[in-house]
Structure formats: structure tokens, C-alpha cells
Coordinates of C-alpha atoms in Angstrom, one line a residue:
Chain A
M15 CA -113.7 155.0 62.0
N16 CA -116.6 152.6 61.3
D17 CA -117.2 149.0 62.5
K18 CA -115.6 147.6 59.3
D19 CA -112.4 149.6 59.8
L20 CA -112.2 148.4 63.4
R21 CA -112.4 144.7 62.3
V22 CA -109.9 144.7 59.5
G23 CA -107.9 147.8 59.9
S24 CA -104.3 147.8 58.8
I25 CA -101.5 148.0 61.3
K26 CA -98.5 150.4 60.8
D27 CA -95.7 148.1 62.0
G28 CA -95.8 144.5 63.3
T29 CA -96.8 141.0 62.3
V30 CA -100.0 139.7 60.8
I31 CA -100.7 136.0 60.9
D32 CA -103.2 135.2 58.3
H33 CA -105.1 132.2 57.0
I34 CA -105.4 130.6 60.4
D35 CA -108.1 127.9 60.4
A36 CA -111.4 129.4 61.6
G37 CA -111.7 129.0 65.4
S38 CA -108.0 128.5 66.0
A39 CA -106.9 132.1 66.7
L40 CA -106.9 131.7 70.4
K41 CA -104.7 128.7 70.3
V42 CA -102.3 130.6 68.1
V43 CA -102.2 133.4 70.6
Q44 CA -101.5 130.8 73.3
I45 CA -98.7 129.2 71.3
L46 CA -97.1 132.7 70.8
G47 CA -97.1 133.1 74.5
I48 CA -99.3 136.2 74.3
D49 CA -101.0 136.7 77.7
E50 CA -102.0 139.5 80.0
N51 CA -98.3 140.5 80.5
I52 CA -97.8 141.5 76.9
E53 CA -97.5 145.3 76.2
D54 CA -98.0 145.1 72.4
I55 CA -101.4 145.7 70.9
V56 CA -102.9 142.4 69.7
S57 CA -106.0 142.2 67.5
I58 CA -107.7 138.9 67.0
A59 CA -110.3 138.5 64.2
M60 CA -112.2 135.2 64.1
N61 CA -114.5 133.8 61.3
V62 CA -113.5 136.5 58.8
P63 CA -114.8 135.8 55.3
S64 CA -112.1 134.2 53.1
A65 CA -112.0 133.6 49.4
K66 CA -109.9 130.4 49.8
T67 CA -111.5 128.7 52.8
K68 CA -114.8 130.4 53.4
T69 CA -113.8 131.7 56.8
K70 CA -110.5 132.2 58.6
D71 CA -109.0 133.8 61.7
I72 CA -106.4 136.5 61.7
V73 CA -104.0 137.7 64.5
K74 CA -102.2 141.0 64.4
V75 CA -99.4 141.9 66.7
E76 CA -98.4 145.5 66.5
D77 CA -94.8 146.9 66.9
R78 CA -93.4 143.4 67.1
E79 CA -91.8 141.4 64.2
L80 CA -92.1 137.8 65.2
A81 CA -89.1 135.6 64.5
S82 CA -89.6 132.5 62.4
D83 CA -88.9 130.1 65.2
E84 CA -91.7 131.8 67.2
V85 CA -94.2 131.5 64.4
D86 CA -93.3 128.1 63.0
K87 CA -94.9 126.4 65.9
I88 CA -98.2 127.9 64.7
A89 CA -98.1 125.4 61.9
L90 CA -99.1 122.8 64.5
I91 CA -102.7 124.1 64.2
A92 CA -102.6 126.3 61.2
P93 CA -100.6 124.5 58.5
E94 CA -101.8 127.0 55.9
G95 CA -101.0 130.0 57.9
T96 CA -99.0 133.0 56.5
I97 CA -96.9 135.5 58.3
N98 CA -96.8 139.0 57.0
I99 CA -94.2 141.4 58.4
I100 CA -95.5 145.0 58.2
R101 CA -93.4 148.2 58.2
N102 CA -95.1 151.5 57.7
Y103 CA -98.3 149.9 56.4
E104 CA -96.4 147.9 53.7
V105 CA -96.0 144.1 53.7
I106 CA -92.2 143.8 53.5
E107 CA -92.1 140.1 54.0
K108 CA -94.6 137.3 53.5
N109 CA -93.9 133.7 54.5
K110 CA -95.8 130.5 54.9
V111 CA -95.5 128.9 58.3
N112 CA -93.0 126.0 58.2
L113 CA -93.2 123.4 60.9
P114 CA -89.8 122.7 62.4
K115 CA -88.5 119.1 62.7
F116 CA -88.8 119.2 66.5
I117 CA -91.4 120.9 68.7
K118 CA -90.3 121.8 72.2
E119 CA -92.4 122.8 75.2
V120 CA -95.6 123.6 73.3
V121 CA -97.3 120.2 73.3
R122 CA -97.9 117.9 76.3
C123 CA -97.3 114.2 75.8
P124 CA -100.6 112.3 76.0
N125 CA -98.9 109.4 77.8
R126 CA -99.3 110.0 81.5
N127 CA -96.4 107.6 82.2
C128 CA -94.0 109.6 80.1
I129 CA -90.9 111.0 81.8
S130 CA -91.8 114.4 80.3
N131 CA -94.9 114.5 82.4
T132 CA -93.0 114.5 85.7
D133 CA -91.1 117.0 87.8
E134 CA -87.8 116.3 85.9
P135 CA -86.1 119.4 84.6
I136 CA -86.9 118.8 80.9
K137 CA -89.2 120.2 78.3
S138 CA -91.6 118.1 76.3
E139 CA -90.1 117.4 72.9
F140 CA -91.8 115.9 69.8
Q141 CA -90.4 114.9 66.4
V142 CA -92.6 116.1 63.6
I143 CA -93.2 112.9 61.5
N144 CA -95.8 114.5 59.2
K145 CA -96.6 118.1 58.5
N146 CA -100.1 118.1 57.0
P147 CA -102.0 116.6 58.7
V148 CA -99.6 117.2 61.7
K149 CA -98.4 114.0 63.3
L150 CA -95.9 114.1 66.2
R151 CA -93.9 111.6 68.2
C152 CA -92.6 112.1 71.7
V153 CA -88.8 111.8 71.6
Y154 CA -88.9 110.4 75.2
C155 CA -91.6 107.7 75.2
E156 CA -92.1 107.3 71.4
R157 CA -95.9 107.8 71.7
A158 CA -97.5 109.3 68.6
I159 CA -100.1 112.1 68.3
E160 CA -101.7 111.4 65.0
Q161 CA -104.8 113.5 65.3
N162 CA -106.3 116.5 67.2
V163 CA -102.9 118.0 68.0
S164 CA -104.5 121.2 69.3
E165 CA -106.0 119.2 72.2
H166 CA -102.5 118.5 73.4
I167 CA -101.2 122.0 73.3
K168 CA -100.2 123.1 76.8
Chain B
M30 CA -72.2 101.1 64.5
K31 CA -70.1 102.9 67.1
F32 CA -70.4 101.2 70.5
S33 CA -67.4 102.5 72.5
G34 CA -68.8 105.1 75.0
S35 CA -72.3 104.9 73.5
D36 CA -75.7 104.6 75.1
V37 CA -78.1 101.7 74.5
I38 CA -81.5 103.3 74.8
S39 CA -83.7 101.8 72.1
M40 CA -83.7 99.1 69.4
Q41 CA -84.7 101.9 67.0
E42 CA -81.0 102.9 67.1
F43 CA -79.8 99.5 65.9
S44 CA -79.2 98.6 62.3
K45 CA -79.3 95.0 61.2
E46 CA -75.5 95.1 61.0
G47 CA -75.2 96.6 64.4
V48 CA -77.3 93.7 65.8
F49 CA -75.0 91.2 64.2
E50 CA -71.9 92.9 65.6
V51 CA -73.3 92.4 69.1
L52 CA -74.4 88.8 68.4
S53 CA -71.1 87.8 66.8
H54 CA -69.1 89.4 69.6
A55 CA -71.3 87.5 72.2
Q56 CA -70.6 84.3 70.3
R57 CA -66.8 85.0 70.4
I58 CA -67.0 85.5 74.2
K59 CA -69.0 82.2 74.5
E60 CA -66.3 80.3 72.5
E61 CA -63.1 82.0 73.6
G62 CA -63.9 83.9 76.8
P63 CA -63.6 87.6 77.5
R64 CA -61.3 89.8 75.4
V65 CA -60.8 92.7 77.8
D66 CA -60.2 93.3 81.5
L67 CA -62.5 95.9 82.9
S68 CA -60.8 95.9 86.3
G69 CA -60.7 99.4 87.7
L70 CA -64.1 100.3 86.1
V71 CA -67.3 100.6 88.0
L72 CA -70.8 100.0 86.6
A73 CA -73.8 101.5 88.5
N74 CA -77.0 99.4 88.5
L75 CA -79.8 101.8 89.1
F76 CA -83.0 99.8 89.5
F77 CA -86.1 101.8 90.4
E78 CA -88.4 98.9 89.6
P79 CA -88.0 95.3 90.8
S80 CA -85.7 93.1 88.7
T81 CA -84.0 89.7 89.2
R82 CA -82.6 88.6 85.9
T83 CA -81.6 91.9 84.3
K84 CA -80.0 93.3 87.4
L85 CA -78.1 90.1 88.4
S86 CA -77.0 89.4 84.8
F87 CA -75.5 92.8 84.4
E88 CA -73.8 92.4 87.7
T89 CA -72.5 88.9 86.7
A90 CA -71.4 90.2 83.3
M91 CA -69.4 93.1 84.8
K92 CA -67.8 90.9 87.5
R93 CA -66.8 88.3 84.9
L94 CA -65.0 91.0 83.0
G95 CA -63.1 92.0 86.2
G96 CA -65.1 95.2 86.9
E97 CA -67.0 96.4 90.0
V98 CA -70.7 97.1 90.5
I99 CA -72.5 99.5 92.7
S100 CA -76.3 99.4 93.0
I101 CA -79.5 101.2 93.9
D102 CA -82.3 98.7 94.1
S103 CA -84.9 100.2 96.3
V104 CA -86.6 103.6 95.8
R105 CA -87.3 103.6 99.5
A106 CA -83.7 103.5 100.5
S107 CA -82.6 106.2 98.0
S108 CA -82.8 109.9 97.7
I109 CA -85.7 109.5 95.3
K110 CA -87.8 109.0 98.4
K111 CA -86.6 112.4 99.5
G112 CA -87.9 113.9 96.3
E113 CA -84.6 114.0 94.2
T114 CA -85.2 114.0 90.5
L115 CA -83.8 111.3 88.3
A116 CA -81.8 113.9 86.5
D117 CA -80.0 114.8 89.7
T118 CA -79.5 111.2 90.7
V119 CA -77.8 110.2 87.5
R120 CA -75.5 113.2 87.6
V121 CA -74.5 112.3 91.1
I122 CA -73.9 108.6 90.3
E123 CA -71.9 109.6 87.2
G124 CA -69.3 110.9 89.6
Y125 CA -68.9 107.4 91.0
A126 CA -69.2 105.2 88.0
D127 CA -68.0 104.6 84.4
G128 CA -71.4 103.5 83.1
L129 CA -75.1 103.5 84.2
V130 CA -77.6 100.7 83.8
L131 CA -81.1 102.1 84.4
R132 CA -84.5 100.6 85.0
H133 CA -87.2 103.0 85.7
P134 CA -91.1 102.9 85.7
K135 CA -91.4 106.1 83.5
E136 CA -91.2 105.7 79.8
G137 CA -88.4 107.7 78.3
A138 CA -86.4 107.7 81.6
A139 CA -83.2 106.3 80.0
K140 CA -83.4 108.7 77.1
M141 CA -83.7 111.6 79.5
A142 CA -80.9 110.2 81.8
A143 CA -78.5 110.0 78.8
R144 CA -79.0 113.7 78.1
F145 CA -77.8 114.6 81.6
V146 CA -74.6 112.5 81.8
D147 CA -71.6 112.0 79.6
C148 CA -71.0 108.3 80.6
P149 CA -72.8 105.5 78.7
V150 CA -76.4 104.8 79.8
I151 CA -77.9 101.4 79.1
N152 CA -81.7 101.1 79.2
A153 CA -82.6 98.1 81.4
G154 CA -86.4 98.8 80.9
D155 CA -88.3 102.1 80.9
G156 CA -91.9 101.5 81.9
S157 CA -93.7 99.6 79.1
N158 CA -91.6 101.2 76.4
E159 CA -88.4 99.3 75.7
H160 CA -85.9 96.7 77.0
P161 CA -83.1 96.6 74.4
T162 CA -80.6 94.3 76.2
Q163 CA -83.4 91.7 76.6
T164 CA -84.0 91.9 72.9
L165 CA -80.3 91.4 72.0
T166 CA -80.5 88.3 74.3
D167 CA -83.6 87.1 72.5
L168 CA -82.0 87.6 69.1
Y169 CA -78.9 85.9 70.2
T170 CA -80.9 82.9 71.4
I171 CA -82.8 82.6 68.1
W172 CA -79.6 82.9 66.1
R173 CA -77.8 80.3 68.2
E174 CA -80.7 77.9 68.2
K175 CA -81.6 78.2 64.5
G176 CA -78.3 79.5 62.9
R177 CA -80.2 82.2 61.2
I178 CA -83.1 84.7 61.7
D179 CA -84.1 85.2 58.0
G180 CA -86.7 82.7 56.8
L181 CA -88.2 81.9 60.1
N182 CA -91.9 82.0 61.2
I183 CA -91.9 83.8 64.5
A184 CA -94.9 84.2 66.8
V185 CA -94.8 86.8 69.6
M186 CA -97.7 86.1 72.0
G187 CA -99.3 87.6 75.1
D188 CA -99.2 91.2 76.3
L189 CA -98.2 93.1 73.2
K190 CA -99.6 96.4 74.5
Y191 CA -97.6 96.8 77.7
G192 CA -94.8 94.4 77.1
R193 CA -91.5 96.3 76.8
T194 CA -89.6 93.1 75.7
V195 CA -92.1 92.8 72.8
H196 CA -91.8 96.4 71.8
S197 CA -88.1 96.2 71.6
L198 CA -88.1 92.7 69.9
V199 CA -90.4 93.4 67.0
I200 CA -88.4 96.4 65.8
P201 CA -85.3 94.4 64.7
L202 CA -87.3 91.3 63.8
S203 CA -89.2 93.3 61.3
M204 CA -85.9 94.2 59.5
F205 CA -85.4 90.5 58.7
D206 CA -87.1 88.4 56.1
V207 CA -89.5 86.7 58.5
N208 CA -93.2 86.0 59.0
L209 CA -94.0 87.7 62.2
F210 CA -97.2 86.6 63.9
L211 CA -98.5 89.0 66.6
I212 CA -100.9 87.0 68.9
S213 CA -102.8 88.8 71.7
P214 CA -106.2 89.3 73.1
P215 CA -107.9 92.3 71.4
Q216 CA -107.4 94.4 74.5
L217 CA -103.6 93.8 74.5
E218 CA -102.8 94.4 70.8
I219 CA -99.6 96.1 69.9
R220 CA -99.7 99.9 69.8
S221 CA -100.5 101.5 66.5
E222 CA -97.3 103.5 66.2
I223 CA -95.1 100.4 66.7
L224 CA -97.2 98.4 64.2
N225 CA -96.9 101.3 61.7
D226 CA -93.1 101.4 62.2
I227 CA -92.6 97.6 61.7
K228 CA -95.0 97.5 58.7
R229 CA -92.6 99.7 56.8
N230 CA -89.8 97.1 57.1
K231 CA -89.1 93.8 55.4
A232 CA -91.1 91.3 57.5
D233 CA -94.6 90.1 56.7
I234 CA -96.7 91.0 59.7
H235 CA -99.8 88.9 60.7
K236 CA -102.1 89.6 63.6
S237 CA -104.2 87.0 65.4
S238 CA -106.0 86.3 68.7
F239 CA -105.3 82.5 68.6
I240 CA -102.2 80.3 68.5
E241 CA -103.9 76.9 68.0
S242 CA -104.4 77.2 64.2
L243 CA -100.8 78.6 63.7
I244 CA -98.8 76.3 66.0
G245 CA -97.9 73.9 63.2
D246 CA -96.2 76.6 61.1
I247 CA -94.2 78.3 63.8
D248 CA -90.4 78.0 64.3
I249 CA -90.1 80.3 67.3
L250 CA -92.9 80.9 69.8
Y251 CA -92.0 83.8 72.1
A252 CA -94.5 84.0 74.9
T253 CA -94.8 86.9 77.4
R254 CA -96.5 87.3 80.7
I255 CA -99.6 89.4 81.0
Q256 CA -98.3 91.9 83.5
E257 CA -100.7 92.7 86.3
E258 CA -98.6 95.7 87.4
R259 CA -99.2 97.6 84.1
F260 CA -103.0 97.6 84.5
A261 CA -104.6 100.6 86.2
D262 CA -107.9 98.6 86.6
P263 CA -107.6 95.1 88.3
N264 CA -110.9 94.1 86.6
E265 CA -109.3 94.7 83.2
Y266 CA -106.4 92.4 84.2
E267 CA -108.8 89.7 85.3
K268 CA -110.5 89.7 81.9
V269 CA -107.2 88.9 80.0
S270 CA -105.1 87.0 82.6
G271 CA -104.7 83.4 81.6
S272 CA -105.6 84.0 78.0
Y273 CA -102.9 81.6 76.8
K274 CA -101.7 78.3 78.2
I275 CA -98.8 76.5 76.6
D276 CA -98.8 72.9 77.5
K277 CA -97.8 69.5 76.0
K278 CA -101.2 69.2 74.3
L279 CA -100.7 72.5 72.4
L280 CA -97.1 71.6 71.5
N281 CA -98.1 68.2 70.2
G282 CA -99.2 70.0 67.1
A283 CA -96.0 72.0 66.7
K284 CA -93.0 71.5 64.5
K285 CA -90.5 69.1 65.9
D286 CA -87.8 71.8 66.1
L287 CA -90.0 74.5 67.5
I288 CA -88.2 76.8 70.0
L289 CA -90.3 78.1 72.9
M290 CA -88.9 81.3 74.4
H291 CA -90.1 83.6 77.3
P292 CA -88.3 86.6 78.9
L293 CA -89.4 85.3 82.3
P294 CA -90.8 85.6 84.9
R295 CA -93.7 83.4 83.8
V296 CA -96.9 83.1 85.8
D297 CA -99.2 80.5 84.3
E298 CA -98.7 80.9 80.6
I299 CA -96.2 78.0 80.3
N300 CA -97.1 74.8 82.1
P301 CA -94.1 73.4 84.0
E302 CA -94.7 70.0 82.2
V303 CA -93.2 71.7 79.1
D304 CA -89.9 72.4 80.8
Q305 CA -88.5 69.0 80.0
L306 CA -89.3 69.2 76.3
D307 CA -86.5 70.0 73.7
A308 CA -88.6 73.0 72.7
A309 CA -88.2 74.7 76.1
C310 CA -85.5 77.3 75.7
Y311 CA -86.3 79.9 78.2
F312 CA -83.6 79.0 80.8
E313 CA -80.9 79.0 78.2
Q314 CA -82.3 82.3 76.9
S315 CA -82.0 83.7 80.4
A316 CA -78.4 82.5 80.7
N317 CA -77.6 84.0 77.3
G318 CA -78.4 87.4 79.0
V319 CA -75.0 87.3 80.7
T320 CA -73.1 86.6 77.5
I321 CA -74.9 89.4 75.6
R322 CA -74.3 91.9 78.5
M323 CA -70.7 90.9 78.7
A324 CA -70.5 91.6 74.9
L325 CA -72.1 95.0 75.3
L326 CA -69.9 96.0 78.3
E327 CA -66.8 95.0 76.4
M328 CA -67.9 97.0 73.4
I329 CA -69.2 100.0 75.3
L330 CA -66.7 100.3 78.2
G331 CA -63.8 98.3 76.8
G332 CA -63.9 99.7 73.3
V333 CA -63.7 96.3 71.7
L334 CA -64.4 96.2 68.0
D335 CA -63.7 100.0 67.7
E336 CA -59.9 99.7 67.6

């Protein structure tokens, strides 16, 4: 196996998240809740050459087919992302990420005085008011996040 | 709009027709007295920030309808001091009362509270976010004084950034065919998301830092206090405090039938010499708060208009 294979090698079963904006792969991993406790094999490729966008990031999660509600949140930072479900080296399903109408938990409200930034037993919740570029609005305090959404991801 | 058993959290929830349902019902109460007897019902006034007008006007409204009121009006004396969450507090009080009126320093508090209880929650001010029952009082005052809202030139002046009465008021005003003048120091301009919301509606929106050149065209001048308690930095407050002074000299240039409103309390933005002028409407506006809250309580707790 040479270096090239190591970087772009196919996976047998699992999920490949492709067309992530270059430099955003680690945020994607964070949104997916992938941390040191995960047992699946995860490969992260950053700044990979891309015909469409010059460079892109790719995340591959082996032996795990991610559900759409898990991956849709990725559209927060990768609106052009695609999700490929792989079985026995074949792409059996290919979908674009689709930002849901409401985003729970993933984003922190920028308003320090918002009730969602307290010890109350609630999760942060934002209404998606625009998909690309992503614009969000806190359902509690009505404050908007109109740019740099990735800076507000928990 | 459905009012019976409903929450009142934000003016965003009100259609123009919904606003007029409340105003018309308030007018009916003013002319004919209450329509329902709320005896046997208990309203809980939960005030985690200081209040005089809102708290007492809700209390008066409920008592005039025959109901009872229980209150929390000091964080120090409540379980909040012991670290209880608001979510727990409202679930406990729901066991004692038929409706909750909530004032809280955190923005979105009323929205959250409403998600934890089944009884109606009325937002009596959440931080610098909204104060919808003050807005209904303000709209009722404009409607009573002018007989209409459409066609008016309305100036809202003062702290447009932190003023919750302003945030709630401009939302419904923008649904009318009005010229809406937003007058503030540059540091206290209205937040962009609210401005974007109201720009999508019917009203013509104009921003300015000065009132002097506009005063001759205005039908309603709605002044607000620059609120020291909303500033993290006292130096920033000092820079803008006293930005506007409404006195006889300014009002000499106004229309003869100008109406001057203020949600009160005032500090120094309205000179007391103005109180005797026909334009001064803020004490009537304050009294209207009881009528509007009676109307809301009849509609929410008494089911009036939904039969």
C-alpha cells in the first residue's frame, strides 16, 4: 500500500462525507460527535484536490451508516457536502446534505443573556432562516447568526 | 387568533387582526365593564426583575375581574436564591395557579417557561427582548387617541437597542401603513435582525439621530428611557444618557394634536413642564395598561371571544 492509497483508499462499509469546504473537516467530526470514545475507524482527509472547488475535505466513517438527521447538521458548515453510504465498496446511496428547519444543541447562542446560555434544562435551538449562506435565529432570544456560523458551534 | 388558554410571549405571534381583537375587547371593557367573572381563578405574578406598573396593573386587572393573585417579587426571598432553575419554579407554581405572568432578566425566559407548563404564560418582559402587553397597551392608546393607526407618522425615540418595549412595539407598527421614524444615538440603534424583520412589512421605515427636524411632521412621539441597567460599562451609559430632552420649546414646533407617549419610568427625557400640555399622554397610557390586561385575562383565562 503506497502513500496515495493511504490518503484516498476506499472503505468497504460505512459513510463518506465528501465535498466539505477545505479546512472544515474537524468541525464536521465535532458536529458528528466523533471523539476519543468512538470505536469506528474514522479517516479525515484535508485539502484534497477537487475538480469543483480546487480543494476539499473528506471524512470517512467505517462500519457505520450515518442517519440523515445526524448528517444534516453538517450543512451548517458544508452546505455543498455529499453523503455516500458504502456497502461492500459500492456507493449504494448518495445524498446532498439538507439543513433541517431547526438545529438543536449544536450551536451556542451568541447572546450571553439568552436563557439557553444558563443552567436551565434546555438545549440551544435555532431556526434556519437561510440555507446558503447559513443564517440562524435563536428560538429563545430571537438573536440572529448571519455569518461565521462555525464560530458558534459548541 | 385563538386566545383561550394561549400564551402571550412575543408580538411576532400577533396578526394585525389579532391585535385589533384585543384592542376592541379592551374598548368594550372600558365602555361596558368586564364580561366574565374570574373568581376562583389564581394568577401568579412571577417578577424576577423590579416592576411597578406591569406588576400592579396585572394585579389590579385580575382583582377587578374577581380573581386572586399570588406573587414572587424578590429573587432573594425565593428558591431561585437557593439555585432552583426557572424551569422548576414555573412547574411548581403551575400547581398553584391558573396562569403565570413572568418577568425575567434573561432573554427567552418566557418562551422557555411556556414549554415547561401547560397553563398560559404571559411575558411581562424578558431582558431586553420583548414586552408584548406593554405594546398592546401602547397600540390601544394610539388607537383611542387617534381613532386609527394607519396613516400616522410615528417616531420611536431613545434606547432602541436595549428597549424591550421598543422591540415589541415596532413589530406590529410595521404591519400598518405608517411612517415609522426610529430615532436614537448611533450606539443605541435598533438591532439589525429586528430592522430586517420590520423592513419586510408595510410601513416606511426611516432612521435618524435627531428629533428636531422631524417634530413638525410627527403624530405620535414615543419616547423611551435610556436604561442604565442594560449597560455593562457605566462609561458607555454616560456617553448616551441625556441624549434627548423633550420640553415645551421642542414641542412648540410640533403638530397641535401630537401625542407624546412613554412607557415609564422616565428619568430626564421628558421635562415635567410638559405634563400639563394636551400632548402629554403617558399617564393615560399607563392607566390603559389595566384595561388591556383585563382584556387579555378575560380572553386567555375566561375564554371570552372564543365561544
